[in-house]
mmCIF file of C-alpha atoms in Angstrom:
data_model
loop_
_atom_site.group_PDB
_atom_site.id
_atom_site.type_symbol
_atom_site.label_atom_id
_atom_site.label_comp_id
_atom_site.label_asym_id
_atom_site.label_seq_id
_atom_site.Cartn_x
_atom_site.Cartn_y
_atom_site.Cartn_z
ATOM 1 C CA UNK D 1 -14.087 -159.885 123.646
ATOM 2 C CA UNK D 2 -12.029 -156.462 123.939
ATOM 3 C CA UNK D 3 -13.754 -153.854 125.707
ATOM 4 C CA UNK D 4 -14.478 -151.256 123.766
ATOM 5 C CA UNK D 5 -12.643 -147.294 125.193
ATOM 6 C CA UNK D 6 -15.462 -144.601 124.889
ATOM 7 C CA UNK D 7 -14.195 -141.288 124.226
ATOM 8 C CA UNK D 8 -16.427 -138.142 125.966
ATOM 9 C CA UNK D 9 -17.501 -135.281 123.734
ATOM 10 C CA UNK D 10 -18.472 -132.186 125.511
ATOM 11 C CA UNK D 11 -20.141 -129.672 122.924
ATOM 12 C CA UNK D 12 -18.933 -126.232 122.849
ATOM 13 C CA UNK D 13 -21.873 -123.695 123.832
ATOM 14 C CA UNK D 14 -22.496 -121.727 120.985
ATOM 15 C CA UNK D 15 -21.116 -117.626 121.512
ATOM 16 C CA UNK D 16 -23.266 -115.138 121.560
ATOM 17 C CA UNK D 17 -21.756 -112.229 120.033
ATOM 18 C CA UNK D 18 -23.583 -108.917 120.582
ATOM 19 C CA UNK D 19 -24.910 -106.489 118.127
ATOM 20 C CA UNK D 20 -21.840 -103.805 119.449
ATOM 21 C CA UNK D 21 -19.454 -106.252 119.075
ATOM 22 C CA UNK D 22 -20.216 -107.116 115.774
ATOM 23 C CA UNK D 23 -20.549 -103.038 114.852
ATOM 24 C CA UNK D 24 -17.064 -102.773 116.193
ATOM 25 C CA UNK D 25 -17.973 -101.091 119.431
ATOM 26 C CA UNK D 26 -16.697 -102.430 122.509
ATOM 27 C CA UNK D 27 -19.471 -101.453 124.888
ATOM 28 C CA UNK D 28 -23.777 -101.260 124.731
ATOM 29 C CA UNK D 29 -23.234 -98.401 127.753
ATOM 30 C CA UNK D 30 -21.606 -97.061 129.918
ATOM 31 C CA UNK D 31 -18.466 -94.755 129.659
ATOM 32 C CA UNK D 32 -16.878 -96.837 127.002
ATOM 33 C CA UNK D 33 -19.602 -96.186 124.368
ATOM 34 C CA UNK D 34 -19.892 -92.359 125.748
ATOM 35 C CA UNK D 35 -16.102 -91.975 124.829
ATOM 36 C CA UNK D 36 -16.975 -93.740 121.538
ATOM 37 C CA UNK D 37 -19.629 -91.331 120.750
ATOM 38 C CA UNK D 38 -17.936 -87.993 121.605
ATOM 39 C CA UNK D 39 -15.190 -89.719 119.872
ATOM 40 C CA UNK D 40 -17.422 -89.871 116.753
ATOM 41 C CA UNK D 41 -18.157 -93.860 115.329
ATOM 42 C CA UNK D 42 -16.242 -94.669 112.242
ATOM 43 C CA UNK D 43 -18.254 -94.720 109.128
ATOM 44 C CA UNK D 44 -17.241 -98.579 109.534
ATOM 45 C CA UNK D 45 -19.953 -98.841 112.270
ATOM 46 C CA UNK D 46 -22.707 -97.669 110.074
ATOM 47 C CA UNK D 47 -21.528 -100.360 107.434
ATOM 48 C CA UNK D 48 -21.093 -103.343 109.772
ATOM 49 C CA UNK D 49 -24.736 -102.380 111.339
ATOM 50 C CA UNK D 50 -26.086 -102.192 108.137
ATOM 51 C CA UNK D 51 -24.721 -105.343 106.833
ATOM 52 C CA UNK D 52 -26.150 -106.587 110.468
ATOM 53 C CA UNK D 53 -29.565 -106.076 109.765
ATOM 54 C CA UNK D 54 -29.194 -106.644 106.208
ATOM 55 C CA UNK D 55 -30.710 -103.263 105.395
ATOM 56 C CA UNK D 56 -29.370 -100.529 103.078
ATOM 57 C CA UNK D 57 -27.093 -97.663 104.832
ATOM 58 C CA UNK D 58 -28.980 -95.107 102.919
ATOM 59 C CA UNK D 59 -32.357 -96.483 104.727
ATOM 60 C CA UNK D 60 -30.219 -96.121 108.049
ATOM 61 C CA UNK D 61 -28.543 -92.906 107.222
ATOM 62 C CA UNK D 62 -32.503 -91.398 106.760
ATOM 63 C CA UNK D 63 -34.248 -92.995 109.688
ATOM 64 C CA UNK D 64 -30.954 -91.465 112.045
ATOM 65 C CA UNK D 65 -32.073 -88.057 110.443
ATOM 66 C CA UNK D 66 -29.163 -87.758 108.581
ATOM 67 C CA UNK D 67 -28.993 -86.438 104.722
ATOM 68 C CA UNK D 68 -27.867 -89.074 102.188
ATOM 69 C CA UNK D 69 -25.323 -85.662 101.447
ATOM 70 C CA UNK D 70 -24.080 -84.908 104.983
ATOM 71 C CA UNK D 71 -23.646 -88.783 105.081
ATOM 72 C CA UNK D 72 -21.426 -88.426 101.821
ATOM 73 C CA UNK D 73 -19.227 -85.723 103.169
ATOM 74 C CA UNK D 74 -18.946 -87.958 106.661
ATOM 75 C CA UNK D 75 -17.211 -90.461 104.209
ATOM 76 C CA UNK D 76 -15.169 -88.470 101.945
ATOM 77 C CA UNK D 77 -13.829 -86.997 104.976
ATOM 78 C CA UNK D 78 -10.005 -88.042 105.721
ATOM 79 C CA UNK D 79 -11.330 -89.067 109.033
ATOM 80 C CA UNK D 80 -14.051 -91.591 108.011
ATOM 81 C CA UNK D 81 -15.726 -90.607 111.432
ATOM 82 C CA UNK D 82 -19.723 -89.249 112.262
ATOM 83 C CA UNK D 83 -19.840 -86.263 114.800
ATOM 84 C CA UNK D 84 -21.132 -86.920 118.286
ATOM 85 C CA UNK D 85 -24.616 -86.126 117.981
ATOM 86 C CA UNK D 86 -24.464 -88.469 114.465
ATOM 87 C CA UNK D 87 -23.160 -90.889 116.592
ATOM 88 C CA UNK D 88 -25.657 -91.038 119.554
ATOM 89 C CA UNK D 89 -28.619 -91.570 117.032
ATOM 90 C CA UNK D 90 -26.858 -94.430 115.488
ATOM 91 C CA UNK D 91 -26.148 -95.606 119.406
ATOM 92 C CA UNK D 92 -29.983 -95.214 119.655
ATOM 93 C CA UNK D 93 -30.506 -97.071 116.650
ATOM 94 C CA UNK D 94 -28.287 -99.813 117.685
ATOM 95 C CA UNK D 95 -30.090 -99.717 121.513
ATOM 96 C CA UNK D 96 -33.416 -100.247 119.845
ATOM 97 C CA UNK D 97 -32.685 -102.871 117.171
ATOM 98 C CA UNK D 98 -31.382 -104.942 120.564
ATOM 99 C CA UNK D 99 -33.915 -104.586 122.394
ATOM 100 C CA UNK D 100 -36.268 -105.717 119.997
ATOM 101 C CA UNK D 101 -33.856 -108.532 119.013
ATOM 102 C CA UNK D 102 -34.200 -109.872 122.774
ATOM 103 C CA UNK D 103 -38.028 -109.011 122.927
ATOM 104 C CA UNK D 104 -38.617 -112.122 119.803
ATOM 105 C CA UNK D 105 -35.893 -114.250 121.362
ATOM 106 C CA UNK D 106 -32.820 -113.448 119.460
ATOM 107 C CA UNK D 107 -34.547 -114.042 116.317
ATOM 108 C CA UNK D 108 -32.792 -110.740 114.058
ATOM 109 C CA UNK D 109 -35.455 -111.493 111.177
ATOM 110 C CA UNK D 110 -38.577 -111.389 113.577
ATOM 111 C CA UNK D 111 -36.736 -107.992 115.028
ATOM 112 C CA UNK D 112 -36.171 -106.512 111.686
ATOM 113 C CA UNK D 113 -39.506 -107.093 110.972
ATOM 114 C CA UNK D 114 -41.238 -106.091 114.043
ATOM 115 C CA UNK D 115 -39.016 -102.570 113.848
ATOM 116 C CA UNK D 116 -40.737 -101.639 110.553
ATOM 117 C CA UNK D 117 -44.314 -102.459 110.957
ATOM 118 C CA UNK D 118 -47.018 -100.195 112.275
ATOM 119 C CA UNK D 119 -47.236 -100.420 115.879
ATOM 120 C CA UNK D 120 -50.814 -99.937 118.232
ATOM 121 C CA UNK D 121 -48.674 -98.564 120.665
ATOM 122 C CA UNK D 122 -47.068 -96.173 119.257
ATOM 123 C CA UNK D 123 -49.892 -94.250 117.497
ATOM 124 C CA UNK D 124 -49.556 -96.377 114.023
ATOM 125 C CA UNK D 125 -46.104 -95.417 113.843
ATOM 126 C CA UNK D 126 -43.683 -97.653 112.826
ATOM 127 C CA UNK D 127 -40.610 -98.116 115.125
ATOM 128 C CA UNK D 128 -38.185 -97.428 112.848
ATOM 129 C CA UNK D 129 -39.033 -94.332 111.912
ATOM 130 C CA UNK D 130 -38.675 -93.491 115.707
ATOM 131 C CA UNK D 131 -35.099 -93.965 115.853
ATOM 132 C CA UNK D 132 -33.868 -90.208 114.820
ATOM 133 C CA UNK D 133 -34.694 -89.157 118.272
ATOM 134 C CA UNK D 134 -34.405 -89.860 121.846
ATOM 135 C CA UNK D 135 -37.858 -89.409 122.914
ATOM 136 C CA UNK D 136 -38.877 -91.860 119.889
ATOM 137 C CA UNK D 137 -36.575 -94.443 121.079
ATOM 138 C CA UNK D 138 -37.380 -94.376 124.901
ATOM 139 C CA UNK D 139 -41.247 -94.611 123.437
ATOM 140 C CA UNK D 140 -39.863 -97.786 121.095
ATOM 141 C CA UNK D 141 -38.127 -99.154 124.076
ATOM 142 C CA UNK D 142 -41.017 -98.317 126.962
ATOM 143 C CA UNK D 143 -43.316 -100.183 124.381
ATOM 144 C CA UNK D 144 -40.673 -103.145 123.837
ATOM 145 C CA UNK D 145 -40.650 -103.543 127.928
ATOM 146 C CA UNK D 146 -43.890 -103.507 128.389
ATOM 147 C CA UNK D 147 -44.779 -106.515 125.455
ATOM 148 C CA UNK D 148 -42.133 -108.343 127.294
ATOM 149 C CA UNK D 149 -44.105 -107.976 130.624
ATOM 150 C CA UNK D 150 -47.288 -108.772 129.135
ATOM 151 C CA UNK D 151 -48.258 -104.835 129.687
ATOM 152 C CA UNK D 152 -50.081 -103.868 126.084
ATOM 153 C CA UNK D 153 -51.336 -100.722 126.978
#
């Protein structure tokens, strides 16, 4: 009887590739994305983040507090690039749609979902329509920390 050579197989763990990554930015914080924002995000960004979330760029364009026609000038511009402070609300954006991402365990359809449905804790507000300002987001992202520590009120 020959005896029989078993070959090992090790599986390859699967890469988790984060929502800036996949946007095209190299950092979630720090002083990489601050030099990306004064730098001014690409009108790329808003494209790949859209296509991300599988939501229209006009929808994003509004809840950042942009107008559909400064958004048009951002992109007939030679440049292709937002200004800073267009920037940091699509970094805020970005920050919350992570955070509630991680809060349903990775799941981007739960997250999606979650982001545009009324919430208790935020006064009947959706989170999503949040997102054009910083106090809105730190409320979003208070209210994400707390559901992940079991802390509903």
């Amino acid at each position: 009887m020959a005896v029989q050579q078993l070959r090992e197989f090790r599986l390859k763990p699967k890469v988790h590739q984060s929502i800036w990554a996949k946007v095209g930015l190299p950092a979630g914080e720090g002083p990489v994305l601050s030099d990306a924002i004064n730098h001014g995000f690409s009108i790329d960004v808003v494209n790949r983040f859209a296509e991300a979330v599988s939501m229209p760029v006009t929808n994003l364009v509004q809840y950042a507090g942009l107008s559909r026609a400064t958004f048009a000038r951002r992109v007939k511009d030679k440049e292709h690039r937002l200004k800073p402070s267009e920037s940091e609300a699509f970094a805020r954006m970005i920050r919350m749609y992570e955070a509630a991402t991680l809060m349903l365990g990775g799941n981007k359809a739960d997250a999606i979902q979650w982001l545009n449905e009324p919430a208790i804790g935020l006064n009947g507000k959706r989170p999503i329509e949040l997102m054009g300002s910083e106090s809105g987001t730190v409320d979003v992202i208070r209210l994400i920390n707390r559901l992940m520590h079991g802390v509903y009120m």
